[in-house]
Tab-separated table of C-alpha atoms in Angstrom:
chain	number	residue	atom	x	y	z
A	1	MET	CA	81.894	-11.812	-9.075
A	2	GLY	CA	78.176	-13.020	-8.528
A	3	PHE	CA	76.248	-14.981	-11.245
A	4	PHE	CA	74.789	-12.004	-12.457
A	5	GLU	CA	77.590	-9.422	-12.212
A	6	GLY	CA	78.760	-10.310	-15.938
A	7	LYS	CA	79.067	-12.423	-18.634
A	8	LYS	CA	81.867	-15.264	-18.714
A	9	PRO	CA	83.124	-16.464	-21.804
A	10	ALA	CA	80.557	-19.581	-21.610
A	11	ALA	CA	77.896	-17.442	-21.176
A	12	ILE	CA	79.397	-15.287	-24.136
A	13	LEU	CA	79.126	-18.316	-26.459
A	14	LYS	CA	75.239	-19.193	-25.898
A	15	HIS	CA	74.195	-15.684	-25.770
A	16	ALA	CA	76.376	-15.055	-29.207
A	17	VAL	CA	75.050	-18.272	-30.888
A	18	ILE	CA	71.092	-17.119	-29.972
A	19	ASP	CA	71.830	-13.335	-31.510
A	20	LYS	CA	73.159	-14.938	-34.783
A	21	TYR	CA	70.370	-17.555	-35.044
A	22	VAL	CA	66.901	-16.014	-34.471
A	23	SER	CA	67.498	-13.242	-37.377
A	24	PRO	CA	67.844	-15.681	-39.910
A	25	PHE	CA	65.438	-18.425	-38.020
A	26	ALA	CA	62.630	-15.683	-37.934
A	27	GLY	CA	63.676	-14.512	-41.560
A	28	LYS	CA	62.663	-17.773	-42.796
A	29	THR	CA	60.384	-19.426	-40.669
A	30	GLY	CA	58.430	-15.801	-40.401
A	31	LEU	CA	57.570	-15.616	-44.153
A	32	TYR	CA	54.559	-17.257	-44.426
A	33	SER	CA	53.320	-17.623	-40.714
A	34	PRO	CA	50.373	-15.423	-39.907
A	35	GLY	CA	51.258	-11.842	-39.502
A	36	HIS	CA	55.051	-12.966	-40.020
A	37	ARG	CA	55.009	-13.993	-36.339
A	38	VAL	CA	57.749	-15.993	-34.946
A	39	ALA	CA	58.026	-17.070	-31.196
A	40	VAL	CA	60.576	-17.914	-28.450
A	41	ILE	CA	60.024	-19.561	-24.975
A	42	ASP	CA	62.468	-18.742	-23.005
A	43	GLY	CA	61.927	-21.452	-20.064
A	44	TYR	CA	64.595	-19.802	-17.444
A	45	ALA	CA	64.965	-16.150	-18.180
A	46	GLY	CA	66.176	-15.099	-15.205
A	47	GLU	CA	66.790	-11.371	-14.590
A	48	GLY	CA	66.705	-10.359	-18.257
A	49	ARG	CA	70.323	-8.446	-17.801
A	50	TYR	CA	73.316	-8.894	-15.521
A	51	ASP	CA	73.977	-6.212	-12.866
A	52	ASN	CA	76.806	-5.008	-15.181
A	53	GLY	CA	74.250	-3.846	-17.686
A	54	ASP	CA	75.470	-6.682	-20.304
A	55	GLU	CA	72.203	-8.788	-22.088
A	56	ALA	CA	71.434	-12.031	-20.583
A	57	SER	CA	68.709	-13.694	-23.201
A	58	PRO	CA	65.119	-11.718	-22.631
A	59	ALA	CA	67.176	-8.466	-23.407
A	60	LEU	CA	68.940	-9.967	-26.124
A	61	LEU	CA	65.397	-10.936	-27.616
A	62	LEU	CA	64.113	-7.815	-27.129
A	63	ARG	CA	66.582	-6.088	-28.895
A	64	LYS	CA	66.324	-8.650	-32.016
A	65	ALA	CA	62.272	-7.916	-31.647
A	66	ARG	CA	62.690	-4.241	-32.371
A	67	GLU	CA	65.632	-5.361	-35.440
A	68	LEU	CA	63.223	-7.684	-37.178
A	69	GLN	CA	60.812	-4.994	-37.383
A	70	GLY	CA	62.375	-3.771	-40.128
A	71	VAL	CA	61.750	-6.717	-42.249
A	72	ASN	CA	58.048	-7.165	-41.042
A	73	ARG	CA	58.747	-9.913	-38.908
A	74	GLN	CA	57.021	-9.709	-35.322
A	75	LEU	CA	59.422	-11.739	-32.560
A	76	GLU	CA	57.406	-12.866	-29.650
A	77	GLY	CA	58.984	-13.815	-26.329
A	78	TYR	CA	57.698	-15.938	-23.433
A	79	PHE	CA	59.798	-15.754	-20.637
A	80	VAL	CA	59.138	-17.717	-17.381
A	81	GLU	CA	61.143	-17.588	-14.316
A	82	SER	CA	60.389	-19.052	-10.999
A	83	ASP	CA	63.023	-17.009	-8.621
A	84	PRO	CA	61.087	-14.198	-7.164
A	85	THR	CA	63.897	-11.886	-6.931
A	86	SER	CA	64.733	-12.618	-10.438
A	87	LEU	CA	61.065	-12.302	-11.617
A	88	MET	CA	60.601	-9.140	-10.121
A	89	LYS	CA	63.538	-7.755	-11.996
A	90	LEU	CA	62.777	-9.547	-15.087
A	91	ARG	CA	59.414	-7.847	-15.367
A	92	GLN	CA	61.227	-4.596	-14.414
A	93	MET	CA	63.138	-5.002	-17.316
A	94	VAL	CA	60.838	-6.257	-20.025
A	95	ALA	CA	58.232	-3.294	-18.666
A	96	ALA	CA	61.285	-0.538	-19.313
A	97	GLU	CA	62.636	-1.680	-22.455
A	98	GLY	CA	59.795	-3.571	-24.327
A	99	VAL	CA	56.997	-1.338	-24.451
A	100	ASP	CA	55.193	-1.721	-27.528
A	101	LEU	CA	56.893	-5.521	-28.275
A	102	PRO	CA	54.874	-8.631	-27.723
A	103	MET	CA	56.677	-10.113	-25.003
A	104	GLN	CA	55.055	-11.715	-22.196
A	105	VAL	CA	56.406	-13.031	-18.619
A	106	PHE	CA	55.094	-15.968	-16.602
A	107	SER	CA	55.732	-16.605	-12.877
A	108	GLY	CA	56.768	-20.391	-12.285
A	109	GLY	CA	58.793	-23.341	-13.596
A	110	ILE	CA	58.687	-24.212	-17.237
A	111	GLU	CA	57.814	-27.843	-16.494
A	112	ASP	CA	54.340	-26.077	-15.029
A	113	GLN	CA	53.955	-23.722	-18.185
A	114	LEU	CA	55.259	-25.455	-21.221
A	115	ASP	CA	51.504	-26.738	-21.971
A	116	ASN	CA	50.084	-23.339	-21.839
A	117	LEU	CA	52.722	-22.157	-23.656
A	118	LEU	CA	52.854	-24.578	-26.515
A	119	THR	CA	48.851	-23.571	-27.013
A	120	LEU	CA	49.556	-20.050	-26.950
A	121	VAL	CA	52.437	-20.391	-29.971
A	122	LYS	CA	49.866	-22.555	-31.603
A	123	GLY	CA	50.335	-22.073	-35.751
A	124	ILE	CA	53.517	-19.829	-35.461
A	125	PRO	CA	57.457	-21.090	-35.664
A	126	THR	CA	58.638	-21.407	-32.994
A	127	LEU	CA	62.486	-21.802	-30.607
A	128	VAL	CA	62.069	-23.106	-27.188
A	129	TYR	CA	65.011	-22.266	-25.240
A	130	LEU	CA	65.989	-24.664	-21.976
A	131	ASP	CA	68.687	-23.199	-19.764
A	132	PRO	CA	68.616	-24.995	-16.237
A	133	PHE	CA	70.931	-24.166	-13.674
A	134	GLY	CA	70.469	-27.920	-13.013
A	135	VAL	CA	68.905	-31.260	-13.962
A	136	MET	CA	66.708	-30.834	-16.767
A	137	ILE	CA	63.124	-30.621	-16.678
A	138	PRO	CA	61.638	-34.557	-16.987
A	139	PHE	CA	62.079	-36.032	-20.745
A	140	ARG	CA	58.322	-36.540	-21.318
A	141	LYS	CA	58.051	-32.924	-21.137
A	142	THR	CA	60.891	-31.722	-23.049
A	143	ALA	CA	59.807	-34.019	-26.074
A	144	GLN	CA	56.109	-32.386	-25.836
A	145	VAL	CA	57.787	-29.309	-27.848
A	146	PHE	CA	57.702	-31.737	-30.604
A	147	ALA	CA	55.196	-34.227	-30.042
A	148	GLN	CA	52.578	-31.409	-29.772
A	149	ARG	CA	53.488	-29.735	-32.778
A	150	PRO	CA	53.037	-31.566	-36.337
A	151	SER	CA	55.828	-32.433	-38.244
A	152	GLN	CA	54.817	-29.742	-40.944
A	153	PRO	CA	54.749	-26.238	-40.510
A	154	PRO	CA	55.072	-24.469	-38.684
A	155	ALA	CA	58.664	-24.837	-37.678
A	156	THR	CA	59.793	-25.887	-34.151
A	157	GLU	CA	63.280	-26.108	-32.705
A	158	LEU	CA	65.117	-26.734	-29.641
A	159	LEU	CA	67.747	-25.223	-28.044
A	160	ILE	CA	69.157	-26.826	-24.749
A	161	ASN	CA	71.611	-26.274	-22.223
A	162	PHE	CA	72.783	-29.579	-21.039
A	163	SER	CA	74.198	-28.777	-17.594
A	164	ALA	CA	77.586	-30.913	-17.306
A	165	VAL	CA	78.315	-29.695	-14.147
A	166	GLY	CA	74.947	-31.283	-12.746
A	167	LEU	CA	75.234	-34.370	-14.467
A	168	ARG	CA	78.895	-34.886	-12.517
A	169	ARG	CA	77.425	-33.935	-9.618
A	170	VAL	CA	74.702	-36.543	-9.685
A	171	ALA	CA	76.536	-39.225	-11.349
A	172	GLY	CA	79.350	-39.052	-8.732
A	173	LEU	CA	76.516	-40.686	-6.451
A	174	LEU	CA	76.836	-43.651	-8.656
A	175	THR	CA	80.060	-44.630	-7.232
A	176	SER	CA	80.338	-43.180	-4.206
A	177	ILE	CA	80.523	-44.992	-1.121
A	178	LYS	CA	79.317	-42.636	1.331
A	179	ASP	CA	75.822	-42.588	2.770
A	180	ILE	CA	74.409	-39.411	0.620
A	181	PRO	CA	71.242	-38.344	2.404
A	182	GLY	CA	68.552	-37.917	-0.516
A	183	ARG	CA	70.751	-39.789	-3.298
A	184	PRO	CA	67.756	-42.194	-4.428
A	185	ALA	CA	65.435	-39.189	-4.980
A	186	THR	CA	68.480	-37.029	-6.514
A	187	LEU	CA	68.952	-40.205	-9.109
A	188	ALA	CA	65.340	-40.498	-9.627
A	189	ARG	CA	65.355	-36.879	-11.193
A	190	MET	CA	67.983	-37.847	-13.388
A	191	ASP	CA	66.309	-40.582	-14.131
A	192	ALA	CA	63.380	-38.729	-15.280
A	193	ALA	CA	65.187	-35.620	-17.045
A	194	CYS	CA	67.289	-39.112	-19.593
A	195	GLY	CA	63.751	-40.525	-20.282
A	196	GLY	CA	65.005	-43.667	-17.802
A	197	ASP	CA	67.888	-45.258	-15.935
A	198	TRP	CA	70.217	-45.753	-19.026
A	199	TRP	CA	72.406	-42.883	-18.446
A	200	GLN	CA	73.623	-44.706	-15.541
A	201	LYS	CA	75.004	-47.596	-17.423
A	202	VAL	CA	76.033	-45.519	-20.198
A	203	TRP	CA	78.239	-43.380	-17.253
A	204	LEU	CA	79.512	-46.781	-15.567
A	205	ASP	CA	80.774	-48.101	-19.194
A	206	HIS	CA	83.039	-45.113	-19.356
A	207	GLY	CA	84.793	-46.266	-16.045
A	208	ASP	CA	87.225	-43.075	-15.158
A	209	GLU	CA	86.726	-41.137	-18.380
A	210	LYS	CA	84.543	-38.701	-16.961
A	211	GLU	CA	84.376	-36.065	-20.076
A	212	ARG	CA	83.384	-39.001	-22.244
A	213	ALA	CA	81.190	-40.413	-19.937
A	214	GLU	CA	79.378	-36.812	-20.025
A	215	GLU	CA	79.420	-36.199	-23.596
A	216	ALA	CA	78.532	-39.844	-24.351
A	217	VAL	CA	75.278	-39.329	-22.196
A	218	VAL	CA	74.471	-36.047	-23.587
A	219	VAL	CA	74.790	-37.422	-27.159
A	220	GLU	CA	72.282	-40.112	-26.055
A	221	TYR	CA	69.771	-38.047	-24.675
A	222	THR	CA	69.761	-35.749	-27.912
A	223	ARG	CA	69.619	-38.735	-30.218
A	224	ARG	CA	66.355	-40.300	-28.169
A	225	LEU	CA	65.067	-36.724	-27.925
A	226	ALA	CA	65.187	-36.382	-31.495
A	227	ALA	CA	64.127	-40.096	-32.325
A	228	ASP	CA	60.950	-40.892	-34.234
A	229	GLN	CA	60.539	-36.649	-34.830
A	230	ARG	CA	62.792	-36.689	-38.026
A	231	CYS	CA	65.264	-34.191	-36.173
A	232	SER	CA	68.652	-32.879	-37.260
A	233	TRP	CA	70.865	-32.367	-33.994
A	234	CYS	CA	74.211	-31.223	-32.611
A	235	VAL	CA	76.068	-31.494	-29.739
A	236	THR	CA	78.690	-29.295	-28.662
A	237	PRO	CA	80.374	-28.823	-25.582
A	238	VAL	CA	81.066	-25.411	-23.772
A	239	ARG	CA	83.962	-24.065	-21.494
A	240	ASN	CA	84.595	-21.283	-20.026
A	241	ARG	CA	88.466	-21.783	-21.135
A	242	ALA	CA	89.725	-24.306	-23.639
A	243	ARG	CA	91.637	-26.126	-21.064
A	244	HIS	CA	88.498	-26.782	-18.609
A	245	LYS	CA	86.016	-29.093	-18.412
A	246	PRO	CA	82.726	-27.966	-19.946
A	247	LEU	CA	80.080	-26.042	-17.963
A	248	TYR	CA	77.641	-27.310	-20.239
A	249	TYR	CA	76.595	-28.924	-23.689
A	250	LEU	CA	74.566	-26.805	-26.302
A	251	VAL	CA	71.968	-29.270	-27.809
A	252	PHE	CA	69.954	-28.333	-30.619
A	253	LEU	CA	67.302	-30.330	-32.517
A	254	THR	CA	65.275	-29.132	-35.955
A	255	ARG	CA	62.991	-30.589	-38.318
A	256	HIS	CA	64.283	-28.851	-41.424
A	257	ARG	CA	67.877	-28.777	-43.021
A	258	ASP	CA	68.284	-25.175	-43.134
A	259	GLY	CA	67.627	-24.998	-39.374
A	260	PHE	CA	70.397	-27.111	-39.204
A	261	THR	CA	72.825	-25.441	-41.354
A	262	GLU	CA	72.020	-21.751	-40.389
A	263	PHE	CA	72.729	-23.029	-36.770
A	264	ALA	CA	76.052	-24.357	-37.533
A	265	GLU	CA	76.798	-20.677	-39.327
A	266	ALA	CA	75.574	-19.375	-35.726
A	267	LEU	CA	77.579	-21.669	-33.812
A	268	SER	CA	80.624	-20.766	-35.927
A	269	LEU	CA	80.462	-17.161	-35.203
A	270	GLY	CA	79.539	-17.615	-31.903
A	271	LEU	CA	82.837	-19.716	-31.352
A	272	GLY	CA	84.956	-16.554	-32.541
A	273	GLN	CA	83.338	-14.701	-30.070
A	274	TRP	CA	84.303	-16.893	-27.531
A	275	ARG	CA	87.509	-17.525	-28.418
A	276	LYS	CA	88.101	-13.450	-28.572
A	277	ALA	CA	86.495	-13.402	-25.021
A	278	VAL	CA	88.947	-15.974	-23.617
A	279	TYR	CA	92.026	-14.664	-25.376
A	280	ASP	CA	91.069	-10.987	-23.946
A	281	ILE	CA	90.462	-12.436	-20.376
A	282	GLU	CA	93.717	-14.418	-20.304
A	283	ASN	CA	96.182	-11.552	-21.675
A	284	ALA	CA	93.944	-8.608	-19.283
A	285	ASP	CA	96.691	-6.505	-17.699
A	286	THR	CA	99.633	-8.502	-19.601
A	287	LEU	CA	102.132	-7.428	-21.904
A	288	PHE	CA	100.818	-10.071	-24.116
A	289	ALA	CA	97.983	-8.586	-25.144
A	290	ASP	CA	98.224	-8.231	-29.228
A	291	GLU	CA	95.257	-8.077	-31.185
A	292	ALA	CA	97.572	-8.678	-34.375
A	293	ALA	CA	98.739	-11.837	-32.527
A	294	PHE	CA	94.917	-13.466	-31.908
A	295	GLN	CA	94.231	-12.456	-35.491
A	296	ALA	CA	96.882	-14.304	-36.738
A	297	SER	CA	95.607	-17.634	-34.701
A	298	GLU	CA	92.027	-17.029	-35.873
A	299	GLN	CA	93.761	-17.291	-39.810
A	300	ALA	CA	95.518	-20.030	-39.157
A	301	LEU	CA	92.543	-22.153	-38.048
A	302	GLU	CA	90.261	-20.998	-41.004
A	303	ASP	CA	92.937	-21.873	-43.135
A	304	GLY	CA	92.642	-25.314	-41.524
A	305	TRP	CA	89.017	-24.878	-41.847
A	306	VAL	CA	89.539	-24.189	-45.435
A	307	ASN	CA	92.049	-26.883	-46.222
A	308	GLU	CA	89.733	-30.041	-44.523
A	309	ILE	CA	86.981	-29.010	-46.783
A	310	GLU	CA	88.942	-28.646	-50.068
A	311	GLY	CA	90.534	-32.393	-49.203
A	312	ASN	CA	86.850	-33.474	-48.588
A	313	LEU	CA	85.267	-31.887	-51.748
A	314	ARG	CA	88.340	-33.394	-53.577
A	315	ARG	CA	87.716	-37.258	-52.188
A	316	LEU	CA	83.842	-36.806	-52.852
A	317	LEU	CA	84.334	-35.070	-56.321
A	318	GLY	CA	86.454	-37.759	-57.123
A	319	GLU	CA	83.894	-40.314	-56.912
A	320	GLY	CA	82.537	-38.843	-60.593
A	321	LYS	CA	78.938	-37.896	-58.914
A	322	SER	CA	77.560	-34.582	-58.545
A	323	PHE	CA	75.688	-34.369	-55.091
A	324	VAL	CA	74.062	-30.881	-53.234
A	325	ILE	CA	76.533	-29.831	-50.488
A	326	SER	CA	73.575	-29.740	-47.675
A	327	ARG	CA	72.904	-33.335	-48.382
A	328	ARG	CA	76.720	-34.419	-47.552
A	329	TYR	CA	77.195	-31.654	-45.157
A	330	SER	CA	78.924	-33.824	-42.655
A	331	GLU	CA	81.055	-35.232	-45.311
A	332	VAL	CA	82.131	-32.121	-46.970
A	333	TYR	CA	82.860	-30.224	-43.529
A	334	GLY	CA	84.628	-33.271	-41.869
A	335	LYS	CA	86.376	-32.036	-39.015
A	336	ALA	CA	85.278	-28.469	-39.568
A	337	ALA	CA	81.523	-29.141	-39.094
A	338	GLY	CA	80.358	-26.796	-36.615
A	339	GLN	CA	83.132	-24.342	-37.099
A	340	ALA	CA	83.340	-23.265	-39.992
A	341	ARG	CA	81.185	-20.951	-42.331
A	342	GLN	CA	79.704	-20.948	-46.082
A	343	THR	CA	82.441	-18.776	-46.659
A	344	HIS	CA	85.274	-21.081	-45.877
A	345	LEU	CA	83.124	-23.238	-48.135
A	346	ARG	CA	83.277	-21.069	-50.830
A	347	LYS	CA	87.076	-20.345	-50.698
A	348	ALA	CA	87.545	-24.508	-50.927
A	349	TRP	CA	85.579	-24.788	-53.862
A	350	ASN	CA	87.136	-21.765	-55.621
A	351	ARG	CA	90.332	-23.789	-55.381
A	352	LEU	CA	88.780	-26.758	-56.916
A	353	HIS	CA	87.446	-24.659	-60.244
A	354	PRO	CA	87.810	-25.419	-62.890
A	355	GLU	CA	90.130	-28.622	-62.779
A	356	ILE	CA	88.191	-30.380	-60.064
A	357	THR	CA	84.516	-29.287	-60.425
A	358	LYS	CA	83.025	-27.706	-63.406
A	359	THR	CA	80.694	-25.836	-61.025
A	360	SER	CA	81.697	-22.037	-59.719
A	361	PRO	CA	80.571	-20.605	-56.677
A	362	LYS	CA	81.582	-17.391	-57.692
A	363	GLY	CA	78.586	-14.764	-57.520
A	364	LYS	CA	76.166	-17.686	-55.960
A	365	GLY	CA	74.421	-17.652	-52.576
A	366	LYS	CA	73.137	-20.326	-50.613
A	367	LEU	CA	76.058	-22.907	-51.317
A	368	LEU	CA	74.751	-25.580	-49.321
A	369	GLN	CA	72.089	-25.560	-51.641
A	370	LEU	CA	73.863	-25.782	-54.956
A	371	LEU	CA	74.355	-28.959	-56.988
A	372	ILE	CA	78.453	-29.248	-57.272
A	373	GLU	CA	79.305	-31.488	-60.379
A	374	PRO	CA	82.826	-33.380	-61.254
A	375	ALA	CA	85.073	-31.434	-63.934
């Protein structure tokens, strides 16, 4: 099956996360922006749709732009594509589906277009989405997303698909005894993407534990990107099957606590769609496809998350001090971070009221911003 013929689970996850995240991002950051404008820069836009009609990121963003018009938000799309064939199809898709929408298509590579695009979106909240097939653009260019925009509003956020396949391919050159043409240039390209050759030592220090090595490289890359920018960040490995090696790591950086918590909600929902896609594929044309069985497995997962959060809340409240959930997010969610949502927090919280906490979550929204007090 060709790449653009239809989505595989790894693509379903990244698009589901964007779908679930763009609305709260635009809703919150666009409240006070000029003309309620919010921008998304899609640096590797592709054709816009898969050959079977499924949405790729540009088609998804066009749909979101129309939805957001209903809540007085203007979502602007800036799509960049370098491949001539994909560019032609992208232009056709935007022309056909983006009538009267503020969507622009740019020819070339995101590395060359980034300065211009950041100028175009100056003064409005912006999410930059980078989804390369291989090695990322140079670190110094990626860092400009934050460096060229002030630490105060407008909001600036960065979503990257860091290719695990590309990293493994290049890292293989570090230990290969073969005389491989272009080895120095390939390693230099990865050095530039990572902002130095530090990644080589990180990789080699892990020996034969390749998956731990690649995750360590991606985590350190993200930490360095977030340094001095006061960014919160998370890294999530993404696979086509649970037992497969990661295809890429979903890297997210934000300067605002709400951005982090809203992204965690979107990631949780996206992972649910990913699990359903994997289940349907693995049980297609068999006698084992059973919706009730899938729902039971999902319920077991959610029960585990609630139990995890309940245990963490008990421990934290046992310290005898009040705290705002969002300020101790990682401690509250624990092993359920990136998987559980506020609905699971609410269930765990309800179990503890009024014996463990005198604060009730009933009838209250934005639980993450609430102060929870010991009983």
